[in-house]
Every structure is written in C-alpha cells, then in structure tokens.
C-alpha cells in the first residue's frame, strides 16, 4: 500500500541553524500539507500546497518557514533559523483531492529537537 | 474553546469491551475525520464522515455525527490490546479551507 515517507526520523540542531525536513508524498496525490505537534499538545496545521504554490498557511508559518516541491516527488519544509520553540514532531500529509472530499494521509513524522 | 475537543481525555477498558469517544466542535464543518496515533508515531486515518451523513461504519468502528449539536462519537466495538493508542477528531470547515483542525486527542488503553 502506498504511503507517505519522511526523512530524517529525528533531527537534532542548534538554535539558529537551518533545517530542511523532507517528505515523499503518495505518488498520485496533488495536495500536500505540513503539520506539527509539540510534545503533549494537539496537532497544528502549518501550510497547504497545491499546484506549486501555497494555498493556505497558519499564523505559525511565518517568514522563517518555507516549503518547496523541488522535483516531482519530494516536498520539503525549511526552517531558516530554528528556535527552541520549533522543537516538535513535524508531519507531512498528502491527499489526492482537497480535504473537503478526501482524507489526508500522514507520514510517520520527523522529530525536530532544537538545542 | 477549541475546535475538535475529545471527551473523555483518557479511557482505560478491558479487552472485549466497547470504547466510546466523543468530539465536539464549534464551526460549521464540511467533514469530520478520526485519526489514530500510536505512541510517538504518525497519524493513521480511520474514517471520514461528511456533514450530510449521520452514521458511518468501518469494520469495528462506528462514527456518528450530529451537526445540530456539533458533536461526533467514535465507537470501537470488541476492543483489542492493539487498539491502545491516542485518538483524534479533526474537522474540515466549510468555506474552502483544506486544513484539518485537530482536537487534543484521547488516550485509549485496552488492557489484555
């Protein structure tokens, strides 16, 4: 069964460093998302991406964040200058149609630890 | 208060018993989805119910939706130890937004 994959599974970085989290969505999916979950808290939406552009973003997704689909398979989240409060589990998700019609399929997550 | 709040926040039952989780939300929704998360792992989609649906079944899962009360329930019948996980409801609002708005989740423990 196709699945969303994410790399790395765990990333440790120093405050102020740039990180890139990578995701490979399910191959025929067209809608891509990033969410994060701070330990013990709810899953929060960051950004949605369709047709090579951001379709929606949350207040969390400020200028320090960016997303890219550099090729036909990868979908990346970049955090330019990490802060301690960016420590969280980051989930990538994809769907074949908009969420108004279909479920989102989530990857296993990347645990980001900012020291 | 928050969109998508589950109730109770933790539930411990014996294998074979049924588990019921409730979710309340605030806005008008397009659909409501239930997800499961095993400890430290990713989210697994369980079931999606649309705003014009009242009940849906999938295997041992039964979901109901009451849009007048802005609430949903997830029933897991004949629970198994493998059902031990956190369960989240998530809503997609009307109006074109595609984001899932998650509740805080509910921890279900099924004791063998």
XYZ file of N, CA and C in Angstrom:
681
model
N 0.851 -1.189 0.000
C 0.000 0.000 0.000
C 0.891 1.245 0.000
N 0.627 2.202 -0.875
C 1.475 3.397 -0.904
C 1.376 4.163 0.405
N 2.478 4.829 0.758
C 2.487 5.589 1.998
C 3.356 6.827 1.844
N 3.126 7.772 2.731
C 3.939 8.975 2.789
C 5.189 8.658 3.611
N 6.335 9.047 3.094
C 7.566 8.825 3.844
C 8.198 10.164 4.200
N 8.936 10.152 5.307
C 9.593 11.367 5.756
C 11.013 11.042 6.217
N 11.918 11.973 5.925
C 13.296 11.842 6.401
C 13.806 13.194 6.865
N 14.679 13.217 7.890
C 15.037 12.076 8.731
C 13.923 11.782 9.734
N 14.070 10.718 10.482
C 13.068 10.432 11.516
C 13.309 11.311 12.735
N 14.585 11.675 12.943
C 14.934 12.529 14.077
C 16.046 13.464 13.648
N 15.859 14.754 13.920
C 16.853 15.756 13.582
C 17.148 16.579 14.824
N 18.430 16.657 15.149
C 18.858 17.492 16.271
C 19.669 18.635 15.692
N 19.367 19.858 16.110
C 20.064 21.015 15.562
C 20.272 22.052 16.643
N 21.207 22.942 16.375
C 21.446 24.042 17.287
C 20.552 25.218 16.931
N 20.144 25.941 17.945
C 19.322 27.136 17.745
C 20.005 28.065 16.726
N 19.223 28.582 15.793
C 19.753 29.481 14.780
C 20.163 28.793 13.492
N 20.244 27.480 13.522
C 20.616 26.737 12.320
C 19.404 26.529 11.424
N 19.692 26.298 10.154
C 18.640 25.982 9.186
C 18.429 24.474 9.134
N 17.181 24.072 9.019
C 16.895 22.646 8.830
C 15.947 22.481 7.646
N 16.100 21.366 6.985
C 15.186 21.001 5.900
C 14.623 19.626 6.215
N 13.326 19.572 6.304
C 12.629 18.305 6.536
C 12.042 17.850 5.202
N 12.228 16.572 4.942
C 11.857 16.056 3.630
C 10.711 15.067 3.705
N 9.928 15.083 2.654
C 8.743 14.230 2.587
C 8.597 13.747 1.150
N 8.185 12.505 1.021
C 7.791 11.999 -0.287
C 6.317 11.628 -0.186
N 5.447 12.441 -0.761
C 4.007 12.133 -0.701
C 3.662 10.919 -1.560
N 2.456 10.458 -1.429
C 1.971 9.363 -2.273
C 1.922 9.856 -3.720
N 2.337 9.010 -4.637
C 2.714 9.469 -5.970
C 1.597 10.136 -6.763
N 0.372 9.733 -6.646
C -0.684 10.357 -7.443
C -1.427 11.453 -6.687
N -0.898 11.821 -5.528
C -1.555 12.864 -4.745
C -1.120 14.241 -5.241
N -2.035 15.200 -5.114
C -1.792 16.539 -5.642
C -1.762 17.624 -4.564
N -2.235 17.282 -3.369
C -2.360 18.263 -2.297
C -1.422 17.842 -1.165
N -0.656 18.804 -0.677
C 0.383 18.483 0.282
C 0.288 19.424 1.480
N 0.642 18.885 2.633
C 0.452 19.626 3.876
C 1.621 19.378 4.810
N 1.849 20.346 5.696
C 2.721 20.159 6.844
C 1.947 20.522 8.109
N 2.123 19.688 9.128
C 1.557 19.911 10.453
C 2.683 19.721 11.458
N 2.477 20.237 12.656
C 3.433 19.943 13.707
C 2.687 19.625 15.003
N 3.375 18.903 15.861
C 2.801 18.528 17.150
C 3.876 18.711 18.206
N 3.743 19.753 18.987
C 4.625 19.932 20.139
C 4.259 18.865 21.164
N 5.268 18.357 21.848
C 5.070 17.241 22.773
C 3.919 17.488 23.739
N 2.965 16.569 23.724
C 1.845 16.663 24.655
C 0.731 17.586 24.221
N 0.890 18.188 23.033
C -0.125 19.132 22.569
C -0.815 18.620 21.310
N -1.761 19.386 20.833
C -2.516 18.945 19.673
C -1.728 19.151 18.385
N -2.139 18.454 17.364
C -1.545 18.607 16.046
C -2.023 19.927 15.455
N -1.071 20.712 14.936
C -1.398 22.042 14.419
C -1.053 22.134 12.930
N -1.931 22.723 12.181
C -1.713 22.940 10.754
C -0.662 24.027 10.538
N 0.216 23.785 9.586
C 1.197 24.805 9.206
C 0.876 25.392 7.824
N 0.781 24.509 6.826
C 0.683 25.011 5.455
C 0.099 23.945 4.545
N -0.603 24.397 3.518
C -1.045 23.502 2.450
C -0.482 23.999 1.129
N -0.304 23.086 0.211
C 0.437 23.376 -1.018
C -0.215 22.621 -2.151
N -0.506 23.354 -3.226
C -1.134 22.735 -4.390
C -0.697 23.469 -5.641
N -0.434 22.735 -6.676
C -0.088 23.340 -7.963
C 1.106 24.279 -7.835
N 2.075 23.821 -7.047
C 3.339 24.537 -6.856
C 3.229 25.878 -6.159
N 2.178 26.033 -5.379
C 2.123 27.244 -4.579
C 1.369 26.982 -3.276
N 1.641 27.830 -2.303
C 0.957 27.736 -1.020
C -0.497 28.131 -1.206
N -1.393 27.272 -0.744
C -2.813 27.585 -0.849
C -3.373 28.118 0.470
N -2.738 27.754 1.546
C -3.191 28.230 2.852
C -2.053 28.077 3.848
N -1.944 29.006 4.787
C -0.938 28.867 5.836
C -1.485 29.398 7.143
N -0.921 28.921 8.226
C -1.363 29.348 9.546
C -0.476 30.482 10.054
N -0.853 30.998 11.199
C -0.055 32.071 11.823
C 1.329 31.570 12.224
N 1.434 30.283 12.474
C 2.728 29.720 12.864
C 3.707 29.821 11.704
N 3.209 29.686 10.513
C 4.046 29.627 9.307
C 4.474 31.038 8.943
N 5.483 31.541 9.665
C 5.948 32.913 9.403
C 7.108 32.884 8.409
N 7.807 34.001 8.307
C 8.857 34.138 7.294
C 10.030 33.181 7.507
N 10.105 32.572 8.664
C 11.174 31.614 8.924
C 10.919 30.262 8.255
N 9.687 30.064 7.825
C 9.313 28.793 7.217
C 9.152 28.962 5.700
N 9.485 27.910 4.982
C 9.189 27.883 3.555
C 8.982 26.431 3.132
N 8.252 26.254 2.052
C 8.032 24.927 1.510
C 8.381 24.942 0.031
N 8.717 23.751 -0.432
C 9.130 23.637 -1.828
C 8.845 22.228 -2.318
N 8.533 22.146 -3.594
C 8.453 20.844 -4.247
C 9.500 20.873 -5.356
N 10.720 20.522 -4.989
C 11.843 20.731 -5.913
C 11.827 19.839 -7.138
N 11.130 18.717 -7.026
C 11.043 17.818 -8.166
C 9.671 17.164 -8.132
N 9.483 16.130 -8.902
C 8.157 15.535 -8.983
C 7.770 14.665 -7.812
N 8.718 14.460 -6.862
C 8.393 13.527 -5.798
C 8.570 14.091 -4.391
N 9.514 14.989 -4.195
C 9.790 15.468 -2.846
C 8.996 16.726 -2.507
N 8.743 16.876 -1.229
C 8.071 18.062 -0.688
C 8.820 18.415 0.587
N 9.378 19.626 0.650
C 10.252 19.948 1.776
C 9.718 21.112 2.592
N 10.068 21.089 3.864
C 9.791 22.197 4.780
C 11.136 22.694 5.281
N 11.392 23.979 5.085
C 12.642 24.568 5.556
C 12.337 25.541 6.680
N 13.125 25.428 7.728
C 13.072 26.420 8.802
C 14.413 27.131 8.774
N 14.396 28.423 8.508
C 15.629 29.153 8.217
C 16.521 29.311 9.440
N 15.977 29.697 10.535
C 16.760 29.944 11.750
C 15.958 29.375 12.915
N 16.302 28.172 13.311
C 15.468 27.461 14.278
C 15.512 28.108 15.658
N 14.388 27.996 16.334
C 14.258 28.471 17.705
C 13.951 27.271 18.600
N 14.158 27.466 19.883
C 13.880 26.377 20.822
C 12.435 25.900 20.695
N 11.527 26.854 20.480
C 10.110 26.510 20.422
C 9.703 25.818 19.124
N 10.638 25.663 18.206
C 10.354 24.878 16.998
C 10.484 23.376 17.247
N 10.982 23.016 18.400
C 11.094 21.595 18.749
C 9.705 20.972 18.758
N 9.530 19.967 17.930
C 8.215 19.354 17.765
C 8.355 18.168 16.827
N 7.268 17.433 16.682
C 7.159 16.417 15.644
C 6.504 17.083 14.453
N 7.127 16.945 13.297
C 6.585 17.552 12.078
C 6.057 16.444 11.172
N 4.808 16.603 10.789
C 4.158 15.606 9.948
C 3.877 16.192 8.566
N 4.183 15.411 7.571
C 3.797 15.716 6.207
C 2.548 14.898 5.892
N 1.672 15.441 5.086
C 0.474 14.718 4.673
C 0.187 15.031 3.214
N -0.533 14.118 2.582
C -0.933 14.367 1.200
C -2.327 13.809 0.968
N -2.966 14.321 -0.058
C -4.279 13.809 -0.427
C -4.443 13.920 -1.931
N -5.312 13.047 -2.452
C -5.488 13.024 -3.899
C -6.395 14.167 -4.350
N -7.322 14.526 -3.479
C -8.228 15.648 -3.752
C -8.251 16.526 -2.508
N -8.880 17.689 -2.567
C -8.934 18.554 -1.373
C -9.581 17.854 -0.184
N -9.239 18.310 1.004
C -9.749 17.701 2.239
C -11.253 17.792 2.356
N -11.839 18.664 1.579
C -13.298 18.747 1.589
C -13.917 17.474 1.007
N -13.102 16.694 0.307
C -13.600 15.466 -0.301
C -12.937 14.216 0.257
N -11.671 14.328 0.595
C -10.897 13.128 0.906
C -10.046 13.292 2.144
N -9.703 12.145 2.708
C -8.816 12.148 3.860
C -7.388 12.505 3.463
N -6.633 12.945 4.459
C -5.215 13.181 4.269
C -4.451 11.976 4.813
N -3.402 11.617 4.119
C -2.548 10.513 4.553
C -1.270 11.109 5.133
N -0.961 10.683 6.339
C 0.159 11.264 7.064
C 1.390 10.369 7.014
N 2.538 11.012 7.011
C 3.785 10.295 7.161
C 4.068 10.022 8.633
N 5.162 9.299 8.903
C 5.490 8.920 10.277
C 6.038 10.060 11.120
N 6.407 11.157 10.477
C 6.877 12.313 11.219
C 8.385 12.409 11.325
N 8.857 13.644 11.512
C 10.260 13.929 11.847
C 10.259 14.631 13.188
N 10.983 14.044 14.123
C 11.100 14.700 15.428
C 12.256 15.681 15.365
N 11.956 16.964 15.502
C 12.971 18.013 15.478
C 13.259 18.457 16.899
N 14.516 18.388 17.275
C 14.962 18.848 18.582
C 15.923 20.004 18.380
N 15.573 21.167 18.913
C 16.424 22.348 18.808
C 17.072 22.596 20.166
N 18.409 22.600 20.152
C 19.148 22.773 21.413
C 19.662 24.194 21.583
N -13.392 28.262 23.312
C -12.721 26.975 23.438
C -12.292 26.484 22.069
N -11.672 25.336 22.030
C -11.014 24.870 20.832
C -11.958 24.074 19.944
N -11.686 24.084 18.656
C -12.370 23.213 17.710
C -11.933 21.786 17.970
N -12.853 20.844 17.890
C -12.482 19.444 17.981
C -11.947 19.051 19.346
N -12.793 19.008 20.317
C -12.367 18.583 21.642
C -12.915 17.203 21.919
N -12.024 16.287 22.284
C -12.443 14.927 22.570
C -12.785 14.783 24.051
N -13.669 13.828 24.277
C -14.108 13.567 25.642
C -14.410 12.084 25.742
N -13.949 11.316 26.717
C -13.042 11.774 27.771
C -11.614 11.953 27.238
N -10.724 12.462 28.041
C -9.350 12.652 27.596
C -8.527 11.387 27.755
N -8.999 10.491 28.626
C -8.326 9.207 28.780
C -9.357 8.167 29.165
N -9.175 6.979 28.611
C -10.117 5.895 28.866
C -9.348 4.597 28.961
N -9.629 3.833 30.010
C -8.982 2.536 30.192
C -10.058 1.470 30.299
N -9.985 0.474 29.429
C -11.007 -0.578 29.403
C -10.341 -1.944 29.285
N -11.136 -2.985 29.426
C -10.650 -4.352 29.252
C -10.896 -4.798 27.816
N -10.030 -5.665 27.364
C -10.191 -6.246 26.038
C -11.582 -6.846 25.897
N -12.189 -6.616 24.756
C -13.529 -7.134 24.503
C -14.627 -6.119 24.774
N -14.319 -5.125 25.586
C -15.312 -4.080 25.861
C -15.372 -3.091 24.707
N -16.439 -2.310 24.690
C -16.573 -1.250 23.700
C -16.003 0.049 24.255
N -15.471 0.861 23.383
C -14.930 2.171 23.777
C -15.647 3.249 22.972
N -16.120 4.248 23.661
C -16.782 5.368 23.000
C -16.043 6.655 23.305
N -15.725 7.381 22.247
C -15.064 8.674 22.382
C -15.940 9.730 21.724
N -16.018 10.857 22.365
C -16.840 11.939 21.855
C -15.990 13.116 21.435
N -16.506 13.855 20.483
C -15.793 15.017 19.961
C -16.797 16.138 19.774
N -16.458 17.324 20.234
C -17.309 18.483 19.994
C -16.515 19.518 19.211
N -17.216 20.295 18.432
C -16.556 21.303 17.619
C -17.418 22.552 17.583
N -16.855 23.627 17.032
C -17.531 24.922 17.138
C -18.073 25.450 15.829
N -17.329 25.266 14.744
C -17.718 25.898 13.491
C -18.564 24.958 12.632
N -19.108 25.461 11.566
C -19.790 24.629 10.577
C -18.737 23.864 9.793
N -18.987 22.593 9.621
C -17.954 21.758 9.024
C -18.377 21.200 7.677
N -17.382 20.854 6.898
C -17.586 20.114 5.662
C -17.545 18.621 5.952
N -16.548 18.214 6.744
C -16.485 16.833 7.177
C -15.706 16.734 8.476
N -15.800 15.591 9.097
C -15.077 15.316 10.336
C -14.358 13.990 10.156
N -13.129 13.941 10.609
C -12.317 12.747 10.410
C -11.759 12.291 11.750
N -11.600 11.013 11.889
C -10.983 10.429 13.069
C -9.645 9.804 12.678
N -8.650 10.051 13.529
C -7.315 9.518 13.312
C -6.857 8.803 14.582
N -5.960 7.858 14.385
C -5.315 7.168 15.488
C -3.824 7.430 15.446
N -3.242 7.540 16.620
C -1.798 7.737 16.714
C -1.252 6.815 17.786
N -0.424 5.883 17.358
C 0.288 5.062 18.327
C 1.438 5.896 18.889
N 1.843 5.564 20.088
C 2.795 6.394 20.829
C 4.006 6.769 19.988
N 4.201 8.075 19.806
C 5.369 8.560 19.097
C 5.377 8.284 17.608
N 4.260 7.878 17.066
C 4.220 7.510 15.645
C 3.338 8.479 14.855
N 3.155 8.165 13.588
C 2.345 9.012 12.727
C 0.864 8.810 12.938
N 0.100 9.604 12.228
C -1.357 9.570 12.329
C -1.922 8.654 11.257
N -2.806 7.791 11.670
C -3.444 6.859 10.748
C -4.912 7.238 10.610
N -5.330 7.461 9.372
C -6.718 7.827 9.131
C -7.634 6.637 9.386
N -8.712 6.880 10.120
C -9.665 5.812 10.430
C -10.926 5.922 9.595
N -11.535 7.089 9.619
C -12.848 7.214 8.976
C -13.168 8.692 8.760
N -13.864 8.976 7.697
C -14.309 10.332 7.368
C -15.829 10.319 7.280
N -16.456 11.280 7.915
C -17.912 11.400 7.822
C -18.235 12.815 7.354
N -19.080 12.912 6.348
C -19.401 14.203 5.776
C -20.549 14.849 6.538
N -20.698 16.127 6.362
C -21.682 16.878 7.151
C -23.107 16.441 6.865
N -23.340 15.837 5.703
C -24.695 15.392 5.381
C -24.928 13.925 5.741
N -23.953 13.324 6.415
C -24.078 11.941 6.867
C -24.307 11.916 8.368
N -24.990 10.916 8.835
C -25.289 10.812 10.263
C -24.551 9.663 10.927
N -24.237 8.653 10.151
C -23.573 7.491 10.732
C -22.753 6.801 9.651
N -21.630 6.229 10.089
C -20.788 5.516 9.156
C -20.097 4.371 9.887
N -19.909 3.269 9.178
C -19.272 2.100 9.773
C -18.048 1.722 8.962
N -17.058 1.202 9.678
C -15.896 0.625 9.020
C -15.338 -0.440 9.940
N -15.603 -1.696 9.613
C -15.138 -2.789 10.471
C -15.725 -2.667 11.871
N -14.854 -2.574 12.867
C -15.310 -2.443 14.259
C -15.561 -1.000 14.672
N -15.444 -0.102 13.738
C -15.623 1.318 14.040
C -17.007 1.787 13.600
N -17.595 2.613 14.461
C -18.863 3.248 14.107
C -18.755 4.711 14.501
N -19.008 5.571 13.547
C -18.942 7.006 13.802
C -20.324 7.605 13.591
N -20.694 8.489 14.482
C -21.927 9.244 14.312
C -21.590 10.731 14.274
N -22.461 11.468 13.641
C -22.288 12.916 13.542
C -23.624 13.586 13.770
N -23.651 14.527 14.673
C -24.852 15.320 14.943
C -24.488 16.784 14.723
N -24.804 17.295 13.555
C -24.404 18.668 13.228
C -25.204 19.692 14.025
N -26.379 19.324 14.485
C -27.169 20.271 15.285
C -26.518 20.494 16.649
N -25.863 19.451 17.150
C -25.163 19.554 18.439
C -23.677 19.777 18.242
N -23.238 19.807 16.998
C -21.820 19.955 16.685
C -20.996 18.927 17.474
N -21.360 17.688 17.301
C -20.650 16.633 18.020
C -20.585 15.368 17.186
N -19.594 14.559 17.510
C -19.403 13.280 16.847
C -18.962 12.271 17.890
N -19.227 11.015 17.625
C -18.727 9.978 18.509
C -18.085 8.875 17.684
N -17.068 8.285 18.267
C -16.393 7.131 17.670
C -16.568 5.962 18.623
N -17.148 4.908 18.114
C -17.327 3.688 18.899
C -16.425 2.607 18.328
N -15.616 2.026 19.188
C -14.817 0.859 18.817
C -15.415 -0.336 19.545
N -15.896 -1.295 18.794
C -16.514 -2.458 19.419
C -15.488 -3.572 19.604
N -15.743 -4.413 20.592
C -14.896 -5.581 20.851
C -13.421 -5.194 20.820
N -13.047 -4.278 21.684
C -11.697 -3.708 21.641
C -10.618 -4.771 21.862
N -9.452 -4.459 21.315
C -8.283 -5.333 21.422
C -7.131 -4.537 22.009
N -6.162 -5.225 22.562
C -4.989 -4.546 23.123
C -4.322 -3.671 22.057
N -4.377 -4.118 20.805
C -3.760 -3.356 19.710
C -4.477 -2.043 19.419
N -5.663 -1.859 19.977
C -6.375 -0.588 19.802
C -5.830 0.495 20.725
N -4.952 0.123 21.633
C -4.338 1.100 22.529
C -3.596 2.145 21.722
N -4.019 3.401 21.865
C -3.472 4.488 21.063
C -4.147 5.785 21.506
N -3.721 6.872 20.902
C -4.442 8.138 21.050
C -5.334 8.331 19.839
N -6.511 8.846 20.080
C -7.485 9.046 19.014
C -7.828 10.528 18.927
N -7.833 11.016 17.691
C -8.082 12.432 17.452
C -9.245 12.601 16.498
N -10.082 13.577 16.794
C -11.014 14.010 15.765
C -10.421 15.256 15.119
N -10.739 15.444 13.869
C -10.245 16.601 13.124
C -11.338 17.050 12.178
N -11.517 18.338 12.088
C -12.587 18.874 11.263
C -12.035 19.662 10.084
N -12.777 19.633 9.005
C -12.547 20.493 7.853
C -13.740 21.438 7.786
N -13.462 22.712 7.914
C -14.543 23.687 7.984
C -15.143 23.959 6.613
N -16.362 24.427 6.614
C -16.959 24.919 5.370
C -16.243 26.197 4.947
N -16.316 26.493 3.686
C -15.747 27.756 3.233
C -14.471 27.615 2.430
N -14.068 26.378 2.161
C -12.944 26.197 1.249
C -11.616 25.900 1.897
N -11.508 26.084 3.218
C -10.246 25.752 3.870
C -10.014 24.246 3.802
N -8.767 23.863 3.552
C -8.449 22.446 3.482
C -7.769 21.931 4.739
N -7.479 22.814 5.666
C -6.718 22.371 6.820
C -7.577 21.526 7.747
N -6.932 20.540 8.347
C -7.548 19.765 9.402
C -7.297 20.484 10.719
N -8.340 20.657 11.504
C -8.216 21.248 12.837
C -8.428 20.133 13.835
N -7.375 19.805 14.544
C -7.378 18.662 15.437
C -7.782 19.043 16.846
N -8.390 18.074 17.528
C -8.588 18.178 18.959
C -7.333 17.733 19.686
N -7.404 17.771 21.016
C -6.243 17.404 21.830
C -6.012 15.910 21.877
N -7.008 15.159 21.518
C -6.836 13.719 21.494
C -7.267 13.041 22.772
N -7.517 11.757 22.632
C -7.941 10.954 23.754
C -7.094 9.706 23.813
N -6.559 9.410 24.973
C -5.709 8.237 25.138
C -6.559 7.043 25.539
N -6.587 6.036 24.688
C -7.319 4.805 24.984
C -6.331 3.718 25.353
N -6.556 3.101 26.487
C -5.757 1.948 26.903
C -6.672 0.745 26.997
N -6.334 -0.301 26.258
C -7.093 -1.546 26.308
C -6.224 -2.580 26.993
N -6.679 -3.006 28.142
C -5.910 -3.958 28.943
C -6.243 -5.388 28.550
N -5.206 -6.205 28.354
C -5.454 -7.590 27.942
C -6.090 -8.412 29.073
